[in-house]
């Protein structure tokens, strides 16, 4: 395993795969490698027996079925009494064949983390696109129990690949308007089942990156009176992806089809490929609520964390009452032109990206 992954690292470093904006990708490869090689690394699969025995897999599955049905009924695609349940034994059998996992960061926070976001479930704030009801299930891989008292932070670009709360020439069209909105960013507590629920969009793509959502898992944070969180520790920094066939369909719909930035597929994305290694799967399970993407989507992902792990991601900005404000001394400040964490080569040309495949 170690030798195989080292060989892959060498191969990635040797090819142009690292040359794209996602921050310091060389450093990221080494960090991911350290995670994969960590002697205490456990993934969700290794908790399978416990999670099945404790009834968690069954409960989660039934909750997912019920939730999707509830969304279908609400959208007029099913009647209350029409819920058809799948055999749970089969579900328990196939559970965790691959699952997102971490001990060290699964991936980088990237240059556009804005801290100080609001605790809220619906983070759309007027943005248009493929609406997704997302359940993020957090599992403690040291105890194989759901994590019931964490905060999950989530952010992604809008349908045309621009992050809110920041302004940078590398941020889509570099638009100055994005800094004054907190759309598509927010924080949710995990409940008794270890699940945090968001309403957001399938993110757009941007130069050098496939469509992805960012997440950070907070432990021991305090809820402030203004509905933001403060303090605590961070055990996990990750990115979630969407199946390529679903992405292809989403990208054909408006407003995704107005995005002028070059497309990078999952297979062409260095961070996606790194996250897939070691038996992990950072791809969300996405279902249509109705007949088309416009009818909405339901997505789930299981994330294994070690709550006592300590990560130190760095925000570029902090969300305040008047918009995004630069965090003094942030190593991402000045991205992509010059920043402490930059260390990347210019984005690949589209033809290079194709040649990688
Ligand atoms: C946990 O899941 C079970 C089974 O679906 C459900 O009955 C229960 O209400 C859930 N609890 C919470 C707090 O969501
Ligand atoms: C995404 O955000 C940018 C910056 O605010 C904006 O110019 C663009 O119109 C947004 N995309 C969509 C589909 O609304
Ligand atoms: C929430 O309160 C904290 C602590 O007073 C403050 O630093 C932060 O700017 C506030 N956030 C918002 C969005 O008002």
Short mmCIF file of C-alpha atoms and ligand atoms in Angstrom, two decimals:
data_model
loop_
_atom_site.label_atom_id
_atom_site.label_comp_id
_atom_site.label_asym_id
_atom_site.label_seq_id
_atom_site.Cartn_x
_atom_site.Cartn_y
_atom_site.Cartn_z
CA UNK A 1 0.00 0.00 0.00
CA UNK A 2 2.68 2.47 1.06
CA UNK A 3 4.82 1.67 -1.97
CA UNK A 4 1.89 1.86 -4.34
CA UNK A 5 0.77 5.23 -3.03
CA UNK A 6 4.32 6.58 -3.09
CA UNK A 7 4.58 5.52 -6.71
CA UNK A 8 1.32 7.33 -7.45
CA UNK A 9 2.59 10.43 -5.69
CA UNK A 10 5.73 10.38 -7.76
CA UNK A 11 3.67 9.95 -10.91
CA UNK A 12 1.41 12.87 -9.99
CA UNK A 13 4.39 15.08 -9.21
CA UNK A 14 6.05 14.13 -12.47
CA UNK A 15 3.06 14.90 -14.72
CA UNK A 16 1.29 18.19 -15.22
CA UNK A 17 -1.62 17.04 -13.05
CA UNK A 18 -0.47 19.24 -10.18
CA UNK A 19 -0.51 22.38 -12.30
CA UNK A 20 -3.87 23.86 -11.48
CA UNK A 21 -5.33 26.30 -9.02
CA UNK A 22 -6.34 24.59 -5.82
CA UNK A 23 -3.63 26.11 -3.71
CA UNK A 24 -0.27 24.50 -3.18
CA UNK A 25 -0.94 21.16 -4.81
CA UNK A 26 2.54 19.73 -4.28
CA UNK A 27 2.12 20.30 -0.55
CA UNK A 28 -1.38 18.87 -0.76
CA UNK A 29 -0.12 15.64 -2.33
CA UNK A 30 2.37 15.19 0.50
CA UNK A 31 -0.31 15.92 3.11
CA UNK A 32 -2.74 13.42 1.58
CA UNK A 33 0.09 10.89 1.41
CA UNK A 34 0.84 11.33 5.12
CA UNK A 35 -2.87 10.76 5.81
CA UNK A 36 -2.97 7.54 3.78
CA UNK A 37 0.20 6.24 5.42
CA UNK A 38 -0.84 7.11 8.99
CA UNK A 39 -0.69 3.98 11.18
CA UNK A 40 -3.95 4.87 12.97
CA UNK A 41 -5.85 5.64 9.81
CA UNK A 42 -9.26 3.96 9.78
CA UNK A 43 -12.02 4.42 7.29
CA UNK A 44 -15.75 4.02 7.55
CA UNK A 45 -15.54 0.51 6.11
CA UNK A 46 -13.63 -0.63 9.20
CA UNK A 47 -16.60 0.48 11.33
CA UNK A 48 -19.05 -1.50 9.24
CA UNK A 49 -19.57 -4.34 11.71
CA UNK A 50 -20.20 -1.94 14.62
CA UNK A 51 -22.42 0.39 12.65
CA UNK A 52 -24.51 -2.51 11.38
CA UNK A 53 -24.68 -4.16 14.82
CA UNK A 54 -25.72 -0.93 16.56
CA UNK A 55 -28.53 -0.46 14.04
CA UNK A 56 -27.06 2.80 12.71
CA UNK A 57 -26.88 1.63 9.09
CA UNK A 58 -30.49 0.46 9.22
CA UNK A 59 -31.66 3.70 10.88
CA UNK A 60 -29.76 5.88 8.43
CA UNK A 61 -31.06 3.96 5.47
CA UNK A 62 -34.65 4.19 6.69
CA UNK A 63 -34.18 7.86 7.43
CA UNK A 64 -32.84 8.44 3.90
CA UNK A 65 -35.74 6.59 2.31
CA UNK A 66 -38.22 8.49 4.44
CA UNK A 67 -36.50 11.82 3.72
CA UNK A 68 -36.44 11.27 -0.05
CA UNK A 69 -40.10 10.22 0.09
CA UNK A 70 -40.99 13.30 2.14
CA UNK A 71 -39.24 15.51 -0.47
CA UNK A 72 -41.11 13.67 -3.27
CA UNK A 73 -44.45 14.15 -1.55
CA UNK A 74 -43.71 17.82 -0.89
CA UNK A 75 -42.83 18.35 -4.57
CA UNK A 76 -45.95 16.48 -5.73
CA UNK A 77 -44.21 13.41 -7.15
CA UNK A 78 -45.56 10.84 -4.70
CA UNK A 79 -48.44 10.32 -2.32
CA UNK A 80 -47.89 9.98 1.40
CA UNK A 81 -48.77 6.24 1.45
CA UNK A 82 -46.58 5.32 -1.53
CA UNK A 83 -43.25 4.83 0.27
CA UNK A 84 -41.60 1.63 -0.99
CA UNK A 85 -38.81 0.39 1.26
CA UNK A 86 -35.73 -1.45 0.04
CA UNK A 87 -34.55 -4.59 1.82
CA UNK A 88 -32.40 -3.43 4.74
CA UNK A 89 -30.30 -6.59 4.79
CA UNK A 90 -29.10 -5.81 1.31
CA UNK A 91 -28.35 -2.23 2.33
CA UNK A 92 -26.38 -3.39 5.38
CA UNK A 93 -24.45 -5.80 3.19
CA UNK A 94 -23.36 -3.13 0.71
CA UNK A 95 -22.72 -0.41 3.32
CA UNK A 96 -19.39 1.40 3.29
CA UNK A 97 -17.83 -0.41 0.33
CA UNK A 98 -16.23 2.97 -0.17
CA UNK A 99 -16.78 5.99 2.02
CA UNK A 100 -15.25 9.35 2.59
CA UNK A 101 -12.81 9.09 5.43
CA UNK A 102 -10.23 11.03 7.28
CA UNK A 103 -7.78 11.24 10.08
CA UNK A 104 -5.68 13.95 8.54
CA UNK A 105 -7.25 16.38 6.11
CA UNK A 106 -9.00 14.60 3.32
CA UNK A 107 -8.19 17.61 1.21
CA UNK A 108 -7.20 21.27 1.27
CA UNK A 109 -9.48 24.09 2.48
CA UNK A 110 -8.46 25.92 -0.71
CA UNK A 111 -7.98 29.64 -1.04
CA UNK A 112 -11.58 30.73 -0.39
CA UNK A 113 -12.64 29.62 3.09
CA UNK A 114 -14.61 32.44 4.72
CA UNK A 115 -14.97 31.93 8.46
CA UNK A 116 -17.74 33.33 10.68
CA UNK A 117 -20.61 31.97 8.56
CA UNK A 118 -24.18 31.70 9.88
CA UNK A 119 -25.73 28.57 11.37
CA UNK A 120 -28.55 27.93 8.89
CA UNK A 121 -29.91 25.04 6.86
CA UNK A 122 -30.97 26.82 3.67
CA UNK A 123 -27.86 28.47 2.26
CA UNK A 124 -29.23 29.31 -1.20
CA UNK A 125 -29.69 33.06 -0.50
CA UNK A 126 -31.16 33.70 -3.93
CA UNK A 127 -28.65 31.68 -5.99
CA UNK A 128 -30.20 29.68 -8.84
CA UNK A 129 -29.29 26.19 -10.03
CA UNK A 130 -29.76 22.51 -9.22
CA UNK A 131 -31.11 22.61 -5.66
CA UNK A 132 -29.81 19.79 -3.49
CA UNK A 133 -31.08 18.67 -0.09
CA UNK A 134 -27.87 17.33 1.42
CA UNK A 135 -27.48 15.08 4.48
CA UNK A 136 -23.90 14.81 5.76
CA UNK A 137 -23.50 11.87 8.18
CA UNK A 138 -20.53 12.14 10.51
CA UNK A 139 -19.05 8.96 12.00
CA UNK A 140 -16.32 8.79 14.63
CA UNK A 141 -13.96 6.15 13.22
CA UNK A 142 -12.24 5.71 16.60
CA UNK A 143 -15.47 4.64 18.37
CA UNK A 144 -17.57 3.74 15.28
CA UNK A 145 -20.39 5.91 16.66
CA UNK A 146 -22.19 8.79 14.97
CA UNK A 147 -20.84 12.20 16.05
CA UNK A 148 -23.87 13.93 17.55
CA UNK A 149 -22.37 17.20 18.78
CA UNK A 150 -20.31 18.56 15.89
CA UNK A 151 -20.89 21.49 13.55
CA UNK A 152 -20.53 20.86 9.83
CA UNK A 153 -19.47 23.85 7.75
CA UNK A 154 -20.22 23.81 4.03
CA UNK A 155 -19.37 26.05 1.09
CA UNK A 156 -19.29 25.87 -2.68
CA UNK A 157 -19.39 28.05 -5.78
CA UNK A 158 -22.53 29.26 -7.48
CA UNK A 159 -23.76 27.66 -10.71
CA UNK A 160 -21.24 29.60 -12.79
CA UNK A 161 -18.27 28.73 -10.59
CA UNK A 162 -17.85 31.83 -8.39
CA UNK A 163 -17.35 31.76 -4.59
CA UNK A 164 -19.18 34.31 -2.45
CA UNK A 165 -17.61 36.32 0.36
CA UNK A 166 -14.35 36.87 -1.51
CA UNK A 167 -13.00 38.80 -4.42
CA UNK A 168 -9.97 37.48 -6.27
CA UNK A 169 -8.92 37.43 -9.90
CA UNK A 170 -8.88 33.63 -9.70
CA UNK A 171 -12.48 33.52 -8.45
CA UNK A 172 -14.50 32.95 -11.61
CA UNK A 173 -15.15 36.26 -13.34
CA UNK A 174 -13.33 38.06 -10.50
CA UNK A 175 -16.58 39.88 -9.90
CA UNK A 176 -16.58 42.42 -7.07
CA UNK A 177 -20.23 41.73 -6.20
CA UNK A 178 -19.54 38.27 -4.78
CA UNK A 179 -17.83 39.65 -1.65
CA UNK A 180 -21.07 41.12 -0.30
CA UNK A 181 -23.09 37.89 -0.17
CA UNK A 182 -22.82 34.81 2.03
CA UNK A 183 -24.80 32.62 -0.39
CA UNK A 184 -23.90 28.92 -0.50
CA UNK A 185 -22.01 29.09 2.79
CA UNK A 186 -23.27 27.99 6.20
CA UNK A 187 -22.96 25.80 9.27
CA UNK A 188 -25.26 23.07 10.67
CA UNK A 189 -25.15 20.99 13.86
CA UNK A 190 -25.16 17.19 13.62
CA UNK A 191 -28.26 15.86 15.42
CA UNK A 192 -28.83 12.72 17.45
CA UNK A 193 -28.17 10.61 14.33
CA UNK A 194 -24.94 12.43 13.48
CA UNK A 195 -26.51 14.09 10.45
CA UNK A 196 -26.20 17.71 9.35
CA UNK A 197 -28.71 18.86 6.72
CA UNK A 198 -28.26 21.63 4.16
CA UNK A 199 -30.22 23.02 1.24
CA UNK A 200 -27.69 24.20 -1.34
CA UNK A 201 -26.80 23.94 -5.05
CA UNK A 202 -24.72 21.53 -7.06
CA UNK A 203 -21.69 23.80 -7.42
CA UNK A 204 -20.46 24.99 -10.81
CA UNK A 205 -17.01 24.18 -12.14
CA UNK A 206 -14.17 26.66 -12.46
CA UNK A 207 -10.82 26.76 -14.22
CA UNK A 208 -8.70 23.78 -13.21
CA UNK A 209 -11.26 22.19 -10.85
CA UNK A 210 -14.19 19.86 -11.21
CA UNK A 211 -17.43 20.73 -9.36
CA UNK A 212 -16.92 20.25 -5.62
CA UNK A 213 -18.29 21.27 -2.21
CA UNK A 214 -15.99 22.12 0.68
CA UNK A 215 -16.52 21.01 4.26
CA UNK A 216 -14.93 21.52 7.66
CA UNK A 217 -15.99 19.59 10.77
CA UNK A 218 -15.93 21.58 14.05
CA UNK A 219 -15.97 20.07 17.56
CA UNK A 220 -16.60 21.87 20.85
CA UNK A 221 -17.49 25.18 19.18
CA UNK A 222 -19.79 27.65 21.00
CA UNK A 223 -22.95 29.03 19.43
CA UNK A 224 -22.90 32.84 19.70
CA UNK A 225 -26.05 34.97 20.11
CA UNK A 226 -25.71 36.16 16.49
CA UNK A 227 -25.99 32.59 15.20
CA UNK A 228 -22.33 32.04 14.34
CA UNK A 229 -19.92 29.63 16.02
CA UNK A 230 -16.65 30.32 17.77
CA UNK A 231 -13.77 28.31 19.20
CA UNK A 232 -13.43 24.54 19.39
CA UNK A 233 -11.28 22.37 17.17
CA UNK A 234 -11.37 21.15 13.58
CA UNK A 235 -10.92 17.43 12.91
CA UNK A 236 -11.56 17.29 9.20
CA UNK A 237 -11.15 19.39 6.08
CA UNK A 238 -12.65 17.82 2.98
CA UNK A 239 -14.25 18.16 -0.42
CA UNK A 240 -17.34 16.34 -1.76
CA UNK A 241 -17.87 15.50 -5.42
CA UNK A 242 -20.72 14.58 -7.79
CA UNK A 243 -20.84 11.58 -10.10
CA UNK A 244 -19.65 12.54 -13.60
CA UNK A 245 -22.87 11.40 -15.35
CA UNK A 246 -24.97 13.54 -13.03
CA UNK A 247 -22.56 16.46 -13.58
CA UNK A 248 -22.87 16.12 -17.34
CA UNK A 249 -26.66 16.43 -17.05
CA UNK A 250 -26.47 19.30 -14.56
CA UNK A 251 -24.01 21.23 -16.76
CA UNK A 252 -26.54 21.09 -19.64
CA UNK A 253 -29.14 22.98 -17.58
CA UNK A 254 -29.41 26.74 -17.05
CA UNK A 255 -27.61 28.60 -15.58
CA UNK A 256 -24.72 26.07 -15.52
CA UNK A 257 -24.63 26.12 -19.33
CA UNK A 258 -23.73 29.83 -19.28
CA UNK A 259 -20.48 29.19 -17.38
CA UNK A 260 -17.62 30.33 -19.64
CA UNK A 261 -14.85 28.73 -17.57
CA UNK A 262 -13.15 25.63 -19.01
CA UNK A 263 -14.49 22.32 -17.70
CA UNK A 264 -12.32 19.90 -15.73
CA UNK A 265 -13.88 16.46 -15.27
CA UNK A 266 -13.55 14.42 -12.08
CA UNK A 267 -11.08 12.13 -13.85
CA UNK A 268 -8.93 15.15 -14.78
CA UNK A 269 -9.00 16.67 -11.29
CA UNK A 270 -5.87 16.00 -9.22
CA UNK A 271 -7.57 16.59 -5.86
CA UNK A 272 -10.47 14.27 -6.77
CA UNK A 273 -8.01 11.54 -7.75
CA UNK A 274 -6.07 12.00 -4.52
CA UNK A 275 -9.27 11.84 -2.44
CA UNK A 276 -10.30 8.58 -4.14
CA UNK A 277 -7.17 6.74 -3.07
CA UNK A 278 -6.95 4.37 -0.11
CA UNK A 279 -10.51 3.05 -0.53
CA UNK A 280 -12.20 6.38 0.15
CA UNK A 281 -15.03 7.72 -1.94
CA UNK A 282 -15.69 11.45 -1.68
CA UNK A 283 -18.63 11.23 -4.14
CA UNK A 284 -22.10 12.08 -2.82
CA UNK A 285 -25.00 9.71 -3.51
CA UNK A 286 -27.45 11.86 -5.45
CA UNK A 287 -31.10 11.02 -6.29
CA UNK A 288 -33.64 12.93 -8.35
CA UNK A 289 -36.62 14.05 -6.29
CA UNK A 290 -38.86 14.17 -9.36
CA UNK A 291 -38.34 13.57 -13.07
CA UNK A 292 -35.71 16.15 -13.87
CA UNK A 293 -32.86 18.02 -12.19
CA UNK A 294 -35.09 21.09 -12.02
CA UNK A 295 -37.38 19.13 -9.65
CA UNK A 296 -34.54 19.07 -7.10
CA UNK A 297 -32.05 16.54 -5.78
CA UNK A 298 -31.44 14.62 -2.58
CA UNK A 299 -27.85 13.77 -1.66
CA UNK A 300 -26.11 12.00 1.19
CA UNK A 301 -22.52 11.30 2.15
CA UNK A 302 -20.93 9.46 5.09
CA UNK A 303 -17.78 11.03 6.46
CA UNK A 304 -15.50 9.31 8.93
CA UNK A 305 -13.60 11.58 11.29
CA UNK A 306 -11.37 11.20 14.32
CA UNK A 307 -12.81 13.92 16.60
CA UNK A 308 -9.52 14.25 18.48
CA UNK A 309 -7.56 15.02 15.28
CA UNK A 310 -6.49 18.66 15.00
CA UNK A 311 -6.41 20.42 11.64
CA UNK A 312 -5.47 24.01 11.08
CA UNK A 313 -7.15 25.30 7.92
CA UNK A 314 -6.72 28.99 7.17
CA UNK A 315 -9.57 31.33 6.21
CA UNK A 316 -8.90 34.09 3.70
CA UNK A 317 -11.84 36.22 4.88
CA UNK A 318 -14.29 36.51 7.77
CA UNK A 319 -17.99 37.04 7.19
CA UNK A 320 -19.32 40.09 9.02
CA UNK A 321 -22.48 42.19 9.01
CA UNK A 322 -21.20 44.10 5.95
CA UNK A 323 -19.71 41.26 3.89
CA UNK A 324 -16.42 39.42 3.66
CA UNK A 325 -13.49 41.08 5.46
CA UNK A 326 -9.86 39.99 4.90
CA UNK A 327 -8.35 37.98 7.76
CA UNK A 328 -5.13 39.75 8.70
CA UNK A 329 -2.05 37.69 7.85
CA UNK A 330 -3.98 34.94 6.03
CA UNK A 331 -1.58 32.74 4.05
CA UNK A 332 -4.21 32.78 1.26
CA UNK A 333 -4.32 36.60 1.04
CA UNK A 334 -3.37 37.72 -2.46
CA UNK A 335 -4.33 34.42 -4.10
CA UNK A 336 -3.73 33.59 -6.91
CA UNK A 337 -1.03 36.17 -7.72
CA UNK A 338 1.05 35.99 -4.58
CA UNK A 339 0.36 34.35 -1.26
CA UNK A 340 2.21 32.26 1.27
CA UNK A 341 0.23 29.13 0.27
CA UNK A 342 0.24 29.77 -3.50
CA UNK A 343 3.12 27.74 -4.93
CA UNK A 344 1.19 26.61 -7.97
CA UNK A 345 1.93 26.77 -11.67
CA UNK A 346 -0.46 28.50 -14.09
CA UNK A 347 -3.70 26.68 -14.95
CA UNK A 348 -3.47 23.95 -17.58
CA UNK A 349 -4.75 24.66 -21.04
CA UNK A 350 -7.87 22.69 -21.94
CA UNK A 351 -5.89 20.59 -24.44
CA UNK A 352 -3.42 19.57 -21.71
CA UNK A 353 -6.34 18.58 -19.53
CA UNK A 354 -7.69 16.39 -22.31
CA UNK A 355 -4.27 14.83 -22.80
CA UNK A 356 -4.25 13.77 -19.14
CA UNK A 357 -7.27 11.53 -19.50
C1 LIG B 1 -32.81 9.04 13.93
O1 LIG B 1 -33.30 8.08 12.99
C2 LIG B 1 -34.45 7.36 13.40
C3 LIG B 1 -34.77 6.32 12.34
O2 LIG B 1 -35.09 6.90 11.12
C4 LIG B 1 -35.58 8.33 13.61
O3 LIG B 1 -36.72 7.64 14.08
C5 LIG B 1 -35.17 9.39 14.62
O4 LIG B 1 -36.19 10.35 14.71
C6 LIG B 1 -33.89 10.07 14.17
N1 LIG B 1 -33.49 11.01 15.17
C7 LIG B 1 -33.16 12.26 14.86
C8 LIG B 1 -32.84 13.13 16.03
O5 LIG B 1 -33.14 12.66 13.72
C1 LIG B 2 -22.30 33.81 -9.64
O1 LIG B 2 -21.74 34.89 -8.93
C2 LIG B 2 -21.19 35.93 -9.74
C3 LIG B 2 -20.57 36.97 -8.80
O2 LIG B 2 -21.50 37.45 -7.89
C4 LIG B 2 -22.29 36.53 -10.61
O3 LIG B 2 -21.72 37.50 -11.47
C5 LIG B 2 -22.96 35.43 -11.42
O4 LIG B 2 -24.05 35.97 -12.12
C6 LIG B 2 -23.45 34.33 -10.48
N1 LIG B 2 -24.00 33.22 -11.26
C7 LIG B 2 -25.29 32.98 -11.34
C8 LIG B 2 -25.72 31.81 -12.16
O5 LIG B 2 -26.13 33.67 -10.75
C1 LIG B 3 -21.05 37.65 15.45
O1 LIG B 3 -20.47 37.95 16.68
C2 LIG B 3 -19.04 37.89 16.70
C3 LIG B 3 -18.60 38.11 18.16
O2 LIG B 3 -19.08 39.31 18.63
C4 LIG B 3 -18.48 38.93 15.75
O3 LIG B 3 -17.07 38.88 15.75
C5 LIG B 3 -19.02 38.66 14.35
O4 LIG B 3 -18.61 39.66 13.45
C6 LIG B 3 -20.53 38.58 14.33
N1 LIG B 3 -20.96 38.11 13.04
C7 LIG B 3 -21.95 38.64 12.36
C8 LIG B 3 -22.26 38.07 11.00
O5 LIG B 3 -22.61 39.57 12.77
#
